[in-house]
XYZ file of N, CA and C in Angstrom:
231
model
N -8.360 -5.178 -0.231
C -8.698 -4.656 1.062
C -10.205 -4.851 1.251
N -10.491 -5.450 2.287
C -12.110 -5.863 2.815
C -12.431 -4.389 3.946
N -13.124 -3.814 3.304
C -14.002 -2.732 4.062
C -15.126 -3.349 4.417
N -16.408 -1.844 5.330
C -17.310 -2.323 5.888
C -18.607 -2.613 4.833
N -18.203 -1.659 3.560
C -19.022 -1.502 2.473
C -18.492 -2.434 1.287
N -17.211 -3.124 1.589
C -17.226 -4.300 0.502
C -15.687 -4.215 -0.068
N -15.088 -5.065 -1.046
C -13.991 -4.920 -1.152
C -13.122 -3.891 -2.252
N -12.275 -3.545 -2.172
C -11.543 -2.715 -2.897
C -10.231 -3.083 -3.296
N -9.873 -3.498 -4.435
C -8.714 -3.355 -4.995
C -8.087 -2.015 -4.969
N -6.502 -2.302 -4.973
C -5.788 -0.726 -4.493
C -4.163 -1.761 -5.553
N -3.997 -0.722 -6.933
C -3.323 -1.982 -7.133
C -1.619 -0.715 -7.664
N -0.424 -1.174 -7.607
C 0.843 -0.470 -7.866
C 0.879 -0.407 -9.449
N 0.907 -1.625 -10.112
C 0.821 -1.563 -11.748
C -0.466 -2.482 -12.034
N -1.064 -2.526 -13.019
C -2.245 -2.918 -13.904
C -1.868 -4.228 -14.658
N -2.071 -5.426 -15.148
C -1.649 -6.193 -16.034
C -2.452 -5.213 -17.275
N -1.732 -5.377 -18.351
C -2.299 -4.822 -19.871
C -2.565 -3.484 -19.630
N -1.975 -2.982 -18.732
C -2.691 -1.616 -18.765
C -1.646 -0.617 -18.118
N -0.328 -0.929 -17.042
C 0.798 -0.559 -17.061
C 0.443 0.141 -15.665
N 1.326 1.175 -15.302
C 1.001 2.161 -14.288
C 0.022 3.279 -14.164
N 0.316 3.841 -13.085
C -0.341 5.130 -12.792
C -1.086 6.025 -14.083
N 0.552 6.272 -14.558
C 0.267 7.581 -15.441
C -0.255 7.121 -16.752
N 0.562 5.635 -17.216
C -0.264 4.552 -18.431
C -1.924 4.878 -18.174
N -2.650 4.639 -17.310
C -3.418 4.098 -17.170
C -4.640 5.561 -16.555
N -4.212 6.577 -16.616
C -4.653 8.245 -16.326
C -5.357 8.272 -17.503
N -5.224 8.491 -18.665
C -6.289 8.796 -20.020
C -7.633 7.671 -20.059
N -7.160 6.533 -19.349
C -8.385 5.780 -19.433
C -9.458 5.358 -18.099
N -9.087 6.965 -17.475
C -9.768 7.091 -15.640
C -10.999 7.820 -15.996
N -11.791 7.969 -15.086
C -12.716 9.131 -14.790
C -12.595 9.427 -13.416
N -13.011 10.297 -13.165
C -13.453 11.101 -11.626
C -14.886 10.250 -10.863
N -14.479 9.935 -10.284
C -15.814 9.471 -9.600
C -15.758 10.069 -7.746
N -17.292 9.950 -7.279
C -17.345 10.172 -5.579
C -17.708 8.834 -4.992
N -16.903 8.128 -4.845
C -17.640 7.144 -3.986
C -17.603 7.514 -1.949
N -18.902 7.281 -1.968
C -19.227 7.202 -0.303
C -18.565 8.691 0.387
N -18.473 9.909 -0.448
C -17.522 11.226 -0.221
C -16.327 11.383 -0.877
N -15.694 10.560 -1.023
C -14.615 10.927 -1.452
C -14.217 10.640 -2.823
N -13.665 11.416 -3.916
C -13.435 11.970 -4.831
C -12.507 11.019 -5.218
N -12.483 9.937 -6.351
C -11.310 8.989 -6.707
C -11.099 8.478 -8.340
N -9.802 8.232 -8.593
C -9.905 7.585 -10.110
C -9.966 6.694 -10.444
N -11.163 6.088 -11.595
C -11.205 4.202 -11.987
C -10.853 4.842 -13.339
N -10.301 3.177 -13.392
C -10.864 3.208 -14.704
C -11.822 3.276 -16.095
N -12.514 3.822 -16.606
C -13.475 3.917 -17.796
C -13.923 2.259 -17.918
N -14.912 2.271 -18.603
C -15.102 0.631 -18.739
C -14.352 0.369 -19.908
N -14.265 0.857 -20.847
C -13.834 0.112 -21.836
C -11.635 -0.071 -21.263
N -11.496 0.504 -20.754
C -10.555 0.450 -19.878
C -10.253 -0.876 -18.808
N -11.288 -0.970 -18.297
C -11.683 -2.012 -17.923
C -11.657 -3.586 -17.913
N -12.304 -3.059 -19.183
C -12.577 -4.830 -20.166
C -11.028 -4.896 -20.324
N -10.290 -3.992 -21.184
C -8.963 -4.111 -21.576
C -7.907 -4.673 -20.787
N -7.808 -4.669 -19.263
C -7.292 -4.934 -18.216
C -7.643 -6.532 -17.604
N -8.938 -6.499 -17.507
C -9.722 -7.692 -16.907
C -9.208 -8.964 -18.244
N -9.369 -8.418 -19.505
C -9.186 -9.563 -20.451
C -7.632 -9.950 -20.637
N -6.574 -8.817 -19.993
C -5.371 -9.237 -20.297
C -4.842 -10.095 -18.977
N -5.247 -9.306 -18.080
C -4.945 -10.682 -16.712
C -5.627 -11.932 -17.335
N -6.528 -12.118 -17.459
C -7.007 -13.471 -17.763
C -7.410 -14.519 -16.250
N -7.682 -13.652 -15.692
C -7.667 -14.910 -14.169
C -9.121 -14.892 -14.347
N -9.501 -16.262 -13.838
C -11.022 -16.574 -13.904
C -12.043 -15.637 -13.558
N -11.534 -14.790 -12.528
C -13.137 -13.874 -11.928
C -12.714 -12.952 -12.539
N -11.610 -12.366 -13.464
C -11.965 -11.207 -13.935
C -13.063 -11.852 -15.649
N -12.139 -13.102 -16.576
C -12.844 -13.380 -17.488
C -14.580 -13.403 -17.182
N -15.134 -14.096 -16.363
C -16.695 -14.417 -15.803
C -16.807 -12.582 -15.502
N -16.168 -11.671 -15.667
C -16.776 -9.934 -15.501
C -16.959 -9.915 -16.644
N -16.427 -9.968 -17.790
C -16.496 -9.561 -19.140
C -17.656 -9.551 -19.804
N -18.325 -10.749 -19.895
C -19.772 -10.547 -20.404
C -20.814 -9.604 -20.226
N -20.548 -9.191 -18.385
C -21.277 -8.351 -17.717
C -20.604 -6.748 -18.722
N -19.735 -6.407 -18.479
C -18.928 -5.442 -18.848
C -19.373 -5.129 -20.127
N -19.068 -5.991 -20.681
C -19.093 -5.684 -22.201
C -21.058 -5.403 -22.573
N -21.658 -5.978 -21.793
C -23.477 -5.491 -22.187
C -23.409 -4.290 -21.448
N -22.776 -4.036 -20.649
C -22.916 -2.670 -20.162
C -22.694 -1.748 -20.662
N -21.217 -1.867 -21.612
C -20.546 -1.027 -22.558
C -21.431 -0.711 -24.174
N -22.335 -1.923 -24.045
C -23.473 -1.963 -25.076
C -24.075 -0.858 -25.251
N -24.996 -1.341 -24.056
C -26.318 -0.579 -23.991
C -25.825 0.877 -23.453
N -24.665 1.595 -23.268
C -24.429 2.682 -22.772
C -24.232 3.201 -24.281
N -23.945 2.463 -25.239
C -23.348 2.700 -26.661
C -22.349 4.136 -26.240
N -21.012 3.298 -25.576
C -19.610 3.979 -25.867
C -19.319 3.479 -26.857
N -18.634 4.915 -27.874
C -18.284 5.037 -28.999
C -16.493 5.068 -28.622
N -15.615 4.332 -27.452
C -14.635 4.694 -27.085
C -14.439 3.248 -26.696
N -14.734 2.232 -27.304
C -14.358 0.750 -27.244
C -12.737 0.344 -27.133
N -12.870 -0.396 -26.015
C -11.268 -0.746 -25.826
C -10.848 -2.401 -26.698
């Protein structure tokens, strides 16, 4: 979905990562722009992005994974 602030995935099941409730232990709470919503964790993230395997998620990973670095999560997916 293309909003005015940019795009948003809105997805039914996850590749590598399953549904809704699969995929609840590896959310956080976030506010974007007001409203109160669940992502996924990064290391959550990587885990998902690396099992689809489609080109623009692989070219995220590098980014992801220095992020997951320098934050030093001890909760590596």
């Amino acid at each position: 979905m293309t909003t005015a602030i940019g795009d948003i995935d809105l997805l039914g099941e996850v590749t590598g990562g399953g549904d809704y409730h699969a995929l609840l232990p590896h959310s956080v709470d976030v506010e974007v722009f007001g409203c109160r919503c669940r992502c996924l964790d990064l290391p959550g993230l990587i885990r998902v992005k690396r099992a689809a395997g489609r080109p623009k998620d692989l070219d995220a990973l590098a980014e992801l994974e220095a992020l997951l670095a320098e934050r030093g999560d001890e909760s590596r997916g």
